[in-house]
Structures are given as structure tokens and as C-alpha cells.
GROMACS .gro file of C-alpha atoms in nm:
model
  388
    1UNK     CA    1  -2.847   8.531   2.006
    2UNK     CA    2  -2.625   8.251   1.863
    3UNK     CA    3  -2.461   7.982   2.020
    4UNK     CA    4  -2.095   8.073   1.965
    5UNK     CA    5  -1.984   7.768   2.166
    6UNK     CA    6  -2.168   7.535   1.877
    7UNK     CA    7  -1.912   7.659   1.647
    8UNK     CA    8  -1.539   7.584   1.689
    9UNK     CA    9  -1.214   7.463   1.456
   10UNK     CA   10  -1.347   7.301   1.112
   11UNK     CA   11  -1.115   7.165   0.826
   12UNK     CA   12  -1.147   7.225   0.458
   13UNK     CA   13  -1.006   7.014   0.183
   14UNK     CA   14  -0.997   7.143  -0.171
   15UNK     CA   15  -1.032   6.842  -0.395
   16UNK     CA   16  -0.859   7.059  -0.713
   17UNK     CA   17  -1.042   6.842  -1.025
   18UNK     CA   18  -1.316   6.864  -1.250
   19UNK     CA   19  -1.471   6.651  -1.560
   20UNK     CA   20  -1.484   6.996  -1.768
   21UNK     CA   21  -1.495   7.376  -1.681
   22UNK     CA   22  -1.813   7.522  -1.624
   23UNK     CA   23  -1.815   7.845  -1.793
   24UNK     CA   24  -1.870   8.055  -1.500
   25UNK     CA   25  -1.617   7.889  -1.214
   26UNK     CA   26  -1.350   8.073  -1.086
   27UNK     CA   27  -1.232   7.857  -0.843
   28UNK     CA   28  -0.900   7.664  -0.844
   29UNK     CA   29  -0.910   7.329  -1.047
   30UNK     CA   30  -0.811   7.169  -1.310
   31UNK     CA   31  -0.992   6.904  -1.577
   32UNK     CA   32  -0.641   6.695  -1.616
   33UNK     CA   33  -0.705   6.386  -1.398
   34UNK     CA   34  -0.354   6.222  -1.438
   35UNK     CA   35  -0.235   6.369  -1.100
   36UNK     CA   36  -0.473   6.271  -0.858
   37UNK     CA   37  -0.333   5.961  -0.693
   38UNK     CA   38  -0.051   6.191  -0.646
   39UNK     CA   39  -0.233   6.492  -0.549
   40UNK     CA   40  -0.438   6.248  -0.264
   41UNK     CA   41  -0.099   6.148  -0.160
   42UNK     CA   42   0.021   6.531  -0.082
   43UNK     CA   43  -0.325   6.629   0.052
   44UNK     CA   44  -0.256   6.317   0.307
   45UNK     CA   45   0.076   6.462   0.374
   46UNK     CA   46  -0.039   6.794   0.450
   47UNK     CA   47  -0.329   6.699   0.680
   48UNK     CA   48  -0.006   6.544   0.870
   49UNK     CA   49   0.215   6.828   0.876
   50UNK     CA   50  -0.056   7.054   0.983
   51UNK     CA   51  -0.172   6.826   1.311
   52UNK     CA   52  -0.092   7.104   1.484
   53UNK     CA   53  -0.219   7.437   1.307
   54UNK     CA   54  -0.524   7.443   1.521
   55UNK     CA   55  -0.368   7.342   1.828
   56UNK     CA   56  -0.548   7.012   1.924
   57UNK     CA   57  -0.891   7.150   1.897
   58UNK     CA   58  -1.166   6.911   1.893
   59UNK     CA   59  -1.305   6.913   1.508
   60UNK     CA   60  -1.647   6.987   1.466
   61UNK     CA   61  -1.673   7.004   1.125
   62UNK     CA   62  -1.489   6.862   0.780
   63UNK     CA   63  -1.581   7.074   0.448
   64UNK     CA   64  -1.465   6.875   0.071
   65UNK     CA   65  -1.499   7.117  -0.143
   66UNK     CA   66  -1.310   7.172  -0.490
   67UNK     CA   67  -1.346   7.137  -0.799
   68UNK     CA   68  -1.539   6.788  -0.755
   69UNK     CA   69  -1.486   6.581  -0.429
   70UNK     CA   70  -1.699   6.369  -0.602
   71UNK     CA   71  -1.468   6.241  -0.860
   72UNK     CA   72  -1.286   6.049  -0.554
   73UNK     CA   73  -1.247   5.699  -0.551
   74UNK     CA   74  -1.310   5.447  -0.262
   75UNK     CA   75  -0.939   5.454  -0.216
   76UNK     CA   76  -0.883   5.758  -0.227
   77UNK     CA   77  -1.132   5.916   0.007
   78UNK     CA   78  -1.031   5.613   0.215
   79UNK     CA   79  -0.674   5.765   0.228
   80UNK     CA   80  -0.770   6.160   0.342
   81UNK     CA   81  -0.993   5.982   0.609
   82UNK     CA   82  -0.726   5.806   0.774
   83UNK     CA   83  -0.498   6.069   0.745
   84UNK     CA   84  -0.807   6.329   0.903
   85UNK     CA   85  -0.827   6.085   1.210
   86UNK     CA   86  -0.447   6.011   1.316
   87UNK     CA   87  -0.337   6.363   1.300
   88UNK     CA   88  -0.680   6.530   1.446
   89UNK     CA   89  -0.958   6.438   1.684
   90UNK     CA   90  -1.265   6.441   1.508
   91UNK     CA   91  -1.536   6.490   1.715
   92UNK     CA   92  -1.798   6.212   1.742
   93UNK     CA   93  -2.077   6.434   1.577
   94UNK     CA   94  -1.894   6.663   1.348
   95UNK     CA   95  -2.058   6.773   1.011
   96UNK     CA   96  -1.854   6.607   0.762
   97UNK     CA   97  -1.986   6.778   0.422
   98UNK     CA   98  -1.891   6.656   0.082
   99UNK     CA   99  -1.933   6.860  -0.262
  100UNK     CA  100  -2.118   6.641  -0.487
  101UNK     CA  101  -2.225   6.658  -0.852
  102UNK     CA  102  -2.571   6.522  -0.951
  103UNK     CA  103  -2.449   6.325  -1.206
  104UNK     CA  104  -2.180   6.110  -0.949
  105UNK     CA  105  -2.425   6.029  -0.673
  106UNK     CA  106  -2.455   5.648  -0.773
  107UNK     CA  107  -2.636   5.384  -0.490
  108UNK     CA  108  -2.272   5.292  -0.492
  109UNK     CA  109  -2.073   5.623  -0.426
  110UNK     CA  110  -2.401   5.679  -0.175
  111UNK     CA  111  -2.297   5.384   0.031
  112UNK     CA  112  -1.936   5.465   0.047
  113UNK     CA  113  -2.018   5.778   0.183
  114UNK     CA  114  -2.238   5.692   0.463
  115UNK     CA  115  -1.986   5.405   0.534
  116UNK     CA  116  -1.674   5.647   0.557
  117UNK     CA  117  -1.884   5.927   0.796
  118UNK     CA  118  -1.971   6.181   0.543
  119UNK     CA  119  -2.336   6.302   0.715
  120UNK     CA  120  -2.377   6.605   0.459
  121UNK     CA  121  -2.375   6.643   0.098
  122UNK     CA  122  -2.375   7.006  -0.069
  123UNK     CA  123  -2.548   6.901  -0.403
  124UNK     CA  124  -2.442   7.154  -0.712
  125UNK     CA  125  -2.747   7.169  -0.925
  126UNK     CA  126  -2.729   7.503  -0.985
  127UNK     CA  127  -3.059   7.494  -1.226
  128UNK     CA  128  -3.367   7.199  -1.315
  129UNK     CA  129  -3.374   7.364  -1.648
  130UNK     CA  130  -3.204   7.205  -1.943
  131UNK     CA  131  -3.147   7.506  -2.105
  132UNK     CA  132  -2.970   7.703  -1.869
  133UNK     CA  133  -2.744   7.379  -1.767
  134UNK     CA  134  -2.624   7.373  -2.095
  135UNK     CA  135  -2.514   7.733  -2.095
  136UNK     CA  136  -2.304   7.717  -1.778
  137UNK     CA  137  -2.190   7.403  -1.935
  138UNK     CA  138  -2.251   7.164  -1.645
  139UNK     CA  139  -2.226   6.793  -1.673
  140UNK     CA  140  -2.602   6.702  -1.571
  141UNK     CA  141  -2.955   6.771  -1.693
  142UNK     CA  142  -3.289   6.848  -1.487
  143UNK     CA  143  -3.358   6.484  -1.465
  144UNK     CA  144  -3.030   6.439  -1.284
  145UNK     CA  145  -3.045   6.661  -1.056
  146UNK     CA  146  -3.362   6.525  -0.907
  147UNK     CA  147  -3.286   6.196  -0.935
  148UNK     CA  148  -2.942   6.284  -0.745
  149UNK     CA  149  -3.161   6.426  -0.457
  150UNK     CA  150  -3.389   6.177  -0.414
  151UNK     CA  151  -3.164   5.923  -0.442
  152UNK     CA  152  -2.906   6.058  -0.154
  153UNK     CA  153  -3.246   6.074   0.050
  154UNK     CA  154  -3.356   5.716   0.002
  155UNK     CA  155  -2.999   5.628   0.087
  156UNK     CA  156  -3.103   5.812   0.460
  157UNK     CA  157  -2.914   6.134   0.367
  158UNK     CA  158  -3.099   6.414   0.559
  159UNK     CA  159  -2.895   6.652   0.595
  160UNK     CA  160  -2.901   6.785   0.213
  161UNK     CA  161  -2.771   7.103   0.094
  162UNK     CA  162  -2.840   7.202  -0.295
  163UNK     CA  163  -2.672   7.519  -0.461
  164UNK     CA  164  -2.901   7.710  -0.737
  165UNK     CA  165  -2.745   8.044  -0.931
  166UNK     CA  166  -3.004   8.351  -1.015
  167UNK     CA  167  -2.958   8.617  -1.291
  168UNK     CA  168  -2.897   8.404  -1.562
  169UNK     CA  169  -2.971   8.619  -1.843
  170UNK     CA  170  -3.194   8.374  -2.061
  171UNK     CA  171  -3.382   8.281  -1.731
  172UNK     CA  172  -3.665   8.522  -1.667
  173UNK     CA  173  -3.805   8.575  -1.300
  174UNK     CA  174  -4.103   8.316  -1.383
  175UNK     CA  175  -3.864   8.023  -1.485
  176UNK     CA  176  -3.668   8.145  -1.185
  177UNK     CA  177  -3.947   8.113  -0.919
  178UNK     CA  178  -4.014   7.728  -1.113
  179UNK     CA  179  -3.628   7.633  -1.033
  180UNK     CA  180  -3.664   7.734  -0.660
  181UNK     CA  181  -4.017   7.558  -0.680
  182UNK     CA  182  -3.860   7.262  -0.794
  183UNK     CA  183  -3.628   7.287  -0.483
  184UNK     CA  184  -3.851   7.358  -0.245
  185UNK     CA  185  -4.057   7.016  -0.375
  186UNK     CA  186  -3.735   6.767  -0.302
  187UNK     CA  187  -3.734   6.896   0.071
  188UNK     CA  188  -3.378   6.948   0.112
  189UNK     CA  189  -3.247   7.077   0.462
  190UNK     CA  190  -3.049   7.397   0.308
  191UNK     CA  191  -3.013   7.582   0.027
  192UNK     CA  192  -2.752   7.797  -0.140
  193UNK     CA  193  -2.817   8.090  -0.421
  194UNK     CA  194  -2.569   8.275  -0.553
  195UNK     CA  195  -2.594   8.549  -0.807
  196UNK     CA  196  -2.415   8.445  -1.141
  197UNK     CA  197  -2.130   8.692  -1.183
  198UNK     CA  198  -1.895   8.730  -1.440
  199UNK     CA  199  -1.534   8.666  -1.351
  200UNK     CA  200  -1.218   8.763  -1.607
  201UNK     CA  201  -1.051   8.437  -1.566
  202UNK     CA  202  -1.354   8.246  -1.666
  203UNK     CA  203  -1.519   8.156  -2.038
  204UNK     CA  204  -1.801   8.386  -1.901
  205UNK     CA  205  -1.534   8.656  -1.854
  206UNK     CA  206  -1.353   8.593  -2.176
  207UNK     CA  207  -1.675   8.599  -2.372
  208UNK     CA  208  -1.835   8.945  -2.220
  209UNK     CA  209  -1.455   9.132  -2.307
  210UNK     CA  210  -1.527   9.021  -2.644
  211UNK     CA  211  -1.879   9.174  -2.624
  212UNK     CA  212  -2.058   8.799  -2.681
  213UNK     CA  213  -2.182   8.789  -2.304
  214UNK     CA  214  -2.399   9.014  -2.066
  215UNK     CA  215  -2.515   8.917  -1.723
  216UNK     CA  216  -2.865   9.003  -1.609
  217UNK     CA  217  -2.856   9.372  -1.475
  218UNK     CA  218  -2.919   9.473  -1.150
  219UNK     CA  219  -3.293   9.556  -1.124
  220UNK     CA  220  -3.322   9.185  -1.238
  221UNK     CA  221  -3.078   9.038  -1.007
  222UNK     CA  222  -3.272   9.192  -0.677
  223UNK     CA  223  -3.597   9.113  -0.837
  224UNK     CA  224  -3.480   8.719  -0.867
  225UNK     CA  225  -3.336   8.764  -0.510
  226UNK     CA  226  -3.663   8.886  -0.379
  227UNK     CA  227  -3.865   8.609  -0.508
  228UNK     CA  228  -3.600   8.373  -0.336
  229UNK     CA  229  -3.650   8.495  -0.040
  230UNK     CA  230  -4.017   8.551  -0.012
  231UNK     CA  231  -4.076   8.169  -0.168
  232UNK     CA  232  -3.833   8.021   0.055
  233UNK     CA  233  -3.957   8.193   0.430
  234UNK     CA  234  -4.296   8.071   0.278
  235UNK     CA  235  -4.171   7.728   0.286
  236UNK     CA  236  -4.030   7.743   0.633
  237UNK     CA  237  -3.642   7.862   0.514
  238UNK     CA  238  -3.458   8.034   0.798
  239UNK     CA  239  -3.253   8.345   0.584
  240UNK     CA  240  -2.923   8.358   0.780
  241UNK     CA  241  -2.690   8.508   0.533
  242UNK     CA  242  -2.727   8.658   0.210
  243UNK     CA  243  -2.691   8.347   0.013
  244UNK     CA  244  -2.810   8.077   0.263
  245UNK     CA  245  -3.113   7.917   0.354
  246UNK     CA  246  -3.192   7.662   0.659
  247UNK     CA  247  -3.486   7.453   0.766
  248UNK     CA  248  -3.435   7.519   1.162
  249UNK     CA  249  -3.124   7.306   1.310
  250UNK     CA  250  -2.951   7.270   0.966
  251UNK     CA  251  -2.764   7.600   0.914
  252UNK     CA  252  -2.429   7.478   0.790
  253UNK     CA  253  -2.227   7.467   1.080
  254UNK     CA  254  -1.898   7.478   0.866
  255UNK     CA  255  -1.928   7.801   0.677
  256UNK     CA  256  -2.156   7.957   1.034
  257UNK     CA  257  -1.761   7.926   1.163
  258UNK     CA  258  -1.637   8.107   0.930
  259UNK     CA  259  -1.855   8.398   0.930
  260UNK     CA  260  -1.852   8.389   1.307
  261UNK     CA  261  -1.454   8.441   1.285
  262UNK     CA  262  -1.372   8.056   1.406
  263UNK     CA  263  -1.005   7.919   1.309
  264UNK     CA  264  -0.992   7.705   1.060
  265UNK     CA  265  -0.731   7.518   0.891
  266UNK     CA  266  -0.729   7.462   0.467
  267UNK     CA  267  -0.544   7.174   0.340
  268UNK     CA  268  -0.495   7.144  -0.088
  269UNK     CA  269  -0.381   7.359  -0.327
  270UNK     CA  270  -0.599   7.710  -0.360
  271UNK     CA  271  -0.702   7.667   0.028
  272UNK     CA  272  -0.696   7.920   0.300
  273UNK     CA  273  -0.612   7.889   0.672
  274UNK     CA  274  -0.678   8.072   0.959
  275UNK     CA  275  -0.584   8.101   1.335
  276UNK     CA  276  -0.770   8.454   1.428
  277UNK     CA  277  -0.458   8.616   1.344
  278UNK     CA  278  -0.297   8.537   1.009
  279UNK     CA  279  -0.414   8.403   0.712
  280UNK     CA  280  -0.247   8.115   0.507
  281UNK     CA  281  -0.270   8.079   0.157
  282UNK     CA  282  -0.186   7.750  -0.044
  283UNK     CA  283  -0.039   7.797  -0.387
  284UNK     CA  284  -0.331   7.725  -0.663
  285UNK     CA  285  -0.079   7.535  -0.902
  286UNK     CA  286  -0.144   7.157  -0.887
  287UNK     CA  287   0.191   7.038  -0.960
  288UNK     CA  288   0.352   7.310  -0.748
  289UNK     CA  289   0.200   7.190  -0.444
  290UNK     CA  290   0.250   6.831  -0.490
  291UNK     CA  291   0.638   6.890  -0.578
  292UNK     CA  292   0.614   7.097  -0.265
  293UNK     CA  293   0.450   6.807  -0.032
  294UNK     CA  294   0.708   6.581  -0.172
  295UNK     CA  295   0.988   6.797  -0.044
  296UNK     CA  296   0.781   6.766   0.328
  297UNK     CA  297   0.716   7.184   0.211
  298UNK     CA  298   0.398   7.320   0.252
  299UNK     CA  299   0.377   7.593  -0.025
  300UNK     CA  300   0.216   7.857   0.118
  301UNK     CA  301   0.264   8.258   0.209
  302UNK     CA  302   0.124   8.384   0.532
  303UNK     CA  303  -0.058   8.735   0.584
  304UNK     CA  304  -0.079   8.872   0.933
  305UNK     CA  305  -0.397   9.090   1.026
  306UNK     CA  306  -0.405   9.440   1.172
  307UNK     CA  307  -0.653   9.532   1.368
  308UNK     CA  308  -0.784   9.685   1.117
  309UNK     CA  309  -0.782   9.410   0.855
  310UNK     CA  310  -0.978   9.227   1.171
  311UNK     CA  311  -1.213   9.479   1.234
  312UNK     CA  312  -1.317   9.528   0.823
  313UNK     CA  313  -1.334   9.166   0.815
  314UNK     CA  314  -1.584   9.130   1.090
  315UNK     CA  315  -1.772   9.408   0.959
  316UNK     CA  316  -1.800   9.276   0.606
  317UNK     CA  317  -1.897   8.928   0.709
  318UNK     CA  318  -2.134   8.969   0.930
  319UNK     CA  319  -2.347   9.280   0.829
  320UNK     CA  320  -2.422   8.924   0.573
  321UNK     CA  321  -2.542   8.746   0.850
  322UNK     CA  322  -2.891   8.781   1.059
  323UNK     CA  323  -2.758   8.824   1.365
  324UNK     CA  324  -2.557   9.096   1.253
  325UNK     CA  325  -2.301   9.311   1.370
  326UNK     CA  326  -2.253   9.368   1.786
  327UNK     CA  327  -2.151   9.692   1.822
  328UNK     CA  328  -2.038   9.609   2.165
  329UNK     CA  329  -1.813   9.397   2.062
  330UNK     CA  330  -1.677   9.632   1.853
  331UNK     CA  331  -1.651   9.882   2.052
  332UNK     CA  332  -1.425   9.628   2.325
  333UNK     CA  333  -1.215   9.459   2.097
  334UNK     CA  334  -1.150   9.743   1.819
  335UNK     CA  335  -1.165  10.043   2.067
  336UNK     CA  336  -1.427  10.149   1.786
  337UNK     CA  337  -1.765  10.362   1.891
  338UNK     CA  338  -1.969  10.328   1.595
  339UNK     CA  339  -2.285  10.398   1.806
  340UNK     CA  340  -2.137  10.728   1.787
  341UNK     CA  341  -1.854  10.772   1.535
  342UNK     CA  342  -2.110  10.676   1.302
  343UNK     CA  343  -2.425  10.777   1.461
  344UNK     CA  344  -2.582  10.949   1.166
  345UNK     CA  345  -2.519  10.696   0.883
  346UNK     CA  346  -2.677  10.406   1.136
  347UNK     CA  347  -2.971  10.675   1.222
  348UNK     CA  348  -3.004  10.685   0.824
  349UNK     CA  349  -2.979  10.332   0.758
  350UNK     CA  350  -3.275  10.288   1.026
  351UNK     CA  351  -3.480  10.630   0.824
  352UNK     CA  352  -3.443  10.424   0.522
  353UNK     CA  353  -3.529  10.066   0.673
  354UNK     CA  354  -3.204   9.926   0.519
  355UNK     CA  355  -3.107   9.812   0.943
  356UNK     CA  356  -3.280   9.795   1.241
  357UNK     CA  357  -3.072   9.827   1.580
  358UNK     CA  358  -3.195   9.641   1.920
  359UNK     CA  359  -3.018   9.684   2.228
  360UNK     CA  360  -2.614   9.670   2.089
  361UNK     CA  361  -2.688   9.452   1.745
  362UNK     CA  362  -2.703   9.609   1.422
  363UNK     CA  363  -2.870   9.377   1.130
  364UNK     CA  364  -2.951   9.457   0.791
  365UNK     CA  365  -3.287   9.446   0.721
  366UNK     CA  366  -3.367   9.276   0.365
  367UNK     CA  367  -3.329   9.546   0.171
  368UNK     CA  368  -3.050   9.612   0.315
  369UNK     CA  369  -2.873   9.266   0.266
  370UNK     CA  370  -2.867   9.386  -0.096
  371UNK     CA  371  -2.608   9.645   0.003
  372UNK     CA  372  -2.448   9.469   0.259
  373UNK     CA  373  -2.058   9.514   0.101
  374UNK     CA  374  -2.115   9.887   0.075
  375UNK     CA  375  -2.267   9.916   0.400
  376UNK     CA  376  -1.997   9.792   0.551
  377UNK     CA  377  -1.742  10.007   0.402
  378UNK     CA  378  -1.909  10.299   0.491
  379UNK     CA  379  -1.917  10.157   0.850
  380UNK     CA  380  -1.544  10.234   0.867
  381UNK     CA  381  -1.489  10.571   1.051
  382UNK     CA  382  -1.357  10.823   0.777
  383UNK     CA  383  -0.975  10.830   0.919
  384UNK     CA  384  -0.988  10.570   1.161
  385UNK     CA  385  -0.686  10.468   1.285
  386UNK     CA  386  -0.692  10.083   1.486
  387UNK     CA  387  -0.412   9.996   1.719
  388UNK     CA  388  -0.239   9.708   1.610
   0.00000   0.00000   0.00000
């Protein structure tokens, strides 16, 4: 069972810039650098108004993710670190992650980051094949990305994350299985995969409604996630969500909070915030939010959950997870009996070994984990009705 204690109140920042678009990103940047002293400035004013979102919880872990934290100067990451520790208490061993390109991990930018308290770097490699960089139009080659690795590690980084995408259509399962091979070899402490999906917004997206673009289908994508999974267990990877990987003791403790339902508080523009029972969303419009900060505004809209928002989310999230879904808890804090509401679709889930159920936990098997987001929906009592 896991430690739920281990896991408390984290902080993202969303560090909104990038050097160019890769072609596949959906996420909220932009590649005009002019604003970022400003933008650091408003982020710094945020993490001030919001001391007291989470309540004066100890923090127990810091997430920079973007866009490129990266691309942050001395100065700058000097600035949103003294802002992080006179509005919050840090806690003295809190995982303090930073998003990093290949490409910017310099001895330099290293030592600055071991000298400010950053103890975890998410690398985003993505792929050790030249080719296939080049088509998601990423900044860095194969060469880079190991160096980046090995470098961090020389520098005494060892807690190492590295993010790889599968189902790439002009990478077949055997160049595939070399990329994760090539992982395995720099010894990294985690590993993310994602499959490569095509979103509207993004040059991917633009491309396929023009007919130019086709992602891998679906046979291919499960075949590429098999071979993931069977080459990473092999190598000693724990498999405790869908799309992450852990040597044992270096699960990331950041996102573990948020699929264990933890508050959390998002400062930037794009970011999300949450205190168990609304959701806060940050406008994703640069100059919108830094006009905002200026005013001493925080430009954001605020959803409140119903119970059953709360219950679908806990459902969704952790049927993705290997410990899986307690149905006692659901039963407790939803008024929900899917041990018998839904007694027949869990029987047939176990008939067709996509879960197993011990004692009051329901996990997806691995074959299962493939349909996790359907699953879940048909989880839901047809008709249910939640208080609240």
C-alpha cells in the first residue's frame, strides 16, 4: 500500500517560453523572449499573493515546468527562489524538479542548479535518433541528449528523469526498442513515455487536417508500449502509472501527489491549482497575466467540484496508477458501491484479465492500462446520482 503521508502540498511553476515550437506541443508558451524579465517579475508576485492558498503546509515538492525552465538565467531563477522561500516553508528535503532541455545543460547552468537546491532534473529528450528529432522539430540531436545526461550525472545529479515519445510514425518498433535501449544504458532514475498524439492547435494538428500528417495507428502504438514495458521491468523499472517508470525510491514524488488527489498550488500563466475542492485556472495569455500581476490581480477563474466531478476524477486518475482504485474508499467518501453497482463489469474485467481485485483494491492489469480512460468511464454507475 502507499505511503500517503510521503505525499503532501507541492508547487508548480510554468516557465511560459521556448527557443522554437516543437511541432507536436500543446502546452502554453510562447517563442517571444522579450517579456521574461517581466514575466519573472509577476511569477514572483504571484508566489507572494498566493502564501496562503495551501494554508501553511510544509512543501515537499517544487515542479518548473513550461515551456523551458531552462532558458532561465542566474538572476532570474535567483528571483522565483527567494520569492518560493519568504512566502512558503520549503521543507528541508523537498524534490525541487526542473524541466531541462539537452541542449541548455552547460557545466555552468549544472552548477547553478545544484547551488540554488534544484535536486531533480526532468530531461526532454524525447528520441536519440536524429531523424525523428528533426521531425518534432526539437532543438538537440542524439549526441546531445547523451551528453546532457551524462553530464548532469558527473555534476552528482542522481536523481534524473528523461521523457521519450512512442508512435512516431517513421520510427518502427525496432528503432523504438534502440531509443529505450539507449535509455536504459545512461542509468537514469525515472523515465517518462508518452504516446505522440496529434493535437489541433499544434503544426502536427494543422498538418494531419490538411491530410500531410498521420500518427502511428493503434495496433502500433500498444505494440511500442509493450516493448516499453517489458524492456524496462527487465532493467529493474518499477511501472507505476501508465506513462512512468521508477528505479525503486525515485517515483516522482510531485506528479505521485497529484494522482493521489494532494493540493497543490500553480503559479504562471496556463497553471492549475488545487485545494481538494476547486480548481484554479491561470489565464494562458502571457501579457494578460503580467498586466494582471501588475494590477496585484491574479487572473484566474475558479471551478468548484461536485462530488461527482471528485469521484470521476479519482476514478480516472488512478485506475492509471498501480495501486489502483480502493473501492472502500469509494464506497465511504462517494456513498458509491461499485463492488456491487458494478459487480458484473469488474467480474468481466477480471474474465478478461484487463484487472485483478485483492481484498478492496481494484488495479488494471497491463492490458488493461491500455484502456484505462474507458475503463473508468464505464466505472460510473449508469444514472448515478452523488450528493454534493
Amino acid at each position: 500500500m502507499i505511503n500517503l503521508c510521503a505525499y503532501v502540498a507541492g508547487i508548480y511553476i510554468h516557465i511560459p517560453f521556448c527557443r522554437q515550437a516543437c511541432f507536436y506541443c500543446d502546452f502554453h508558451f510562447s517563442t517571444n523572449l522579450r517579456p521574461r524579465e517581466d514575466m519573472v517579475k509577476a511569477i514572483g508576485h504571484e508566489l507572494s499573493l498566493r502564501k496562503d492558498y495551501l494554508k501553511g503546509s510544509a512543501i515537499q515538492t517544487v515542479y518548473f515546468g513550461g515551456g523551458t525552465p531552462s532558458l532561465l538565467s542566474r538572476q532570474e531563477l535567483e528571483h522565483i527562489f527567494s520569492q518560493l522561500h519568504q512566502n512558503f516553508a520549503i521543507d528541508s528535503d523537498a524534490e525541487i524538479t526542473l524541466e531541462a532541455n539537452p541542449d541548455d545543460l552547460s557545466d555552468d547552468a549544472l552548477t547553478l542548479y545544484k547551488g540554488i537546491g534544484i535536486n531533480r532534473l526532468s530531461i526532454g529528450i524525447q528520441s536519440f535518433d536524429d531523424a525523428v528529432l528533426k521531425s518534432l522539430n526539437r532543438a538537440h540531436n542524439g549526441m546531445a541528449a547523451r551528453s546532457g545526461v551524462m553530464r548532469a550525472q558527473d555534476k552528482g545529479f542522481n536523481n534524473i528523469s528523461i521523457d521519450l515519445i512512442y508512435a512516431i510514425p517513421q520510427q518502427d518498433i525496432d528503432r523504438w526498442a534502440e531509443n529505450v535501449g539507449e535509455a536504459i544504458r545512461l542509468q537514469p532514475q525515472h523515465i517518462s513515455s508518452y504516446s505522440l498524439t496529434i493535437e489541433e492547435k499544434t503544426m502536427f494538428g494543422k498538418w494531419a487536417k490538411q491530410g500531410k500528417f498521420k500518427t502511428a495507428d493503434d495496433d502500433v502504438a500498444a505494440g511500442e508500449h509493450e516493448r516499453l514495458v517489458d524492456l524496462l521491468n527487465a532493467a529493474g523499472f518499477e511501472h507505476y502509472e501508465v506513462s512512468n517508470f521508477a528505479r525503486p525510491g525515485y517515483r516522482s514524488r510531485h506528479n505521485t501527489s497529484y494522482w493521489l488527489g494532494k493540493h497543490y498550488l500553480g503559479i504562471g500563466p496556463g497553471a492549475h491549482s488545487f485545494d481538494t475542492n476547486t480548481r484554479q485556472f491561470n489565464v494562458s495569455d502571457n501579457r494578460k497575466y503580467i498586466s494582471s500581476l501588475q494590477r496585484d490581480e491574479i487572473p484566474s477563474t475558479i471551478e468548484t467540484l461536485s462530488a461527482q466531478d471528485k469521484l470521476n476524477e479519482y476514478l480516472m486518475i488512478s485506475l492509471r496508477t498501480s495501486w489502483g482504485v480502493d473501492l472502500a474508499r469509494v464506497r465511504h467518501q462517494f456513498c458509491v458501491n461499485l463492488s456491487e453497482d458494478r459487480k458484473d463489469y469488474i467480474r468481466n474485467l477480471e474474465k478478461e484479465e484487463l484487472a485483478t481485485v485483492t481484498g478492496e483494491m481494484l488495479v488494471l492489469t497491463r492490458k488493461g492500462l491500455l484502456l484505462a480512460d474507458e475503463i473508468a468511464m464505464n466505472l460510473i454507475p449508469s444514472g448515478s446520482q452523488l450528493p454534493g
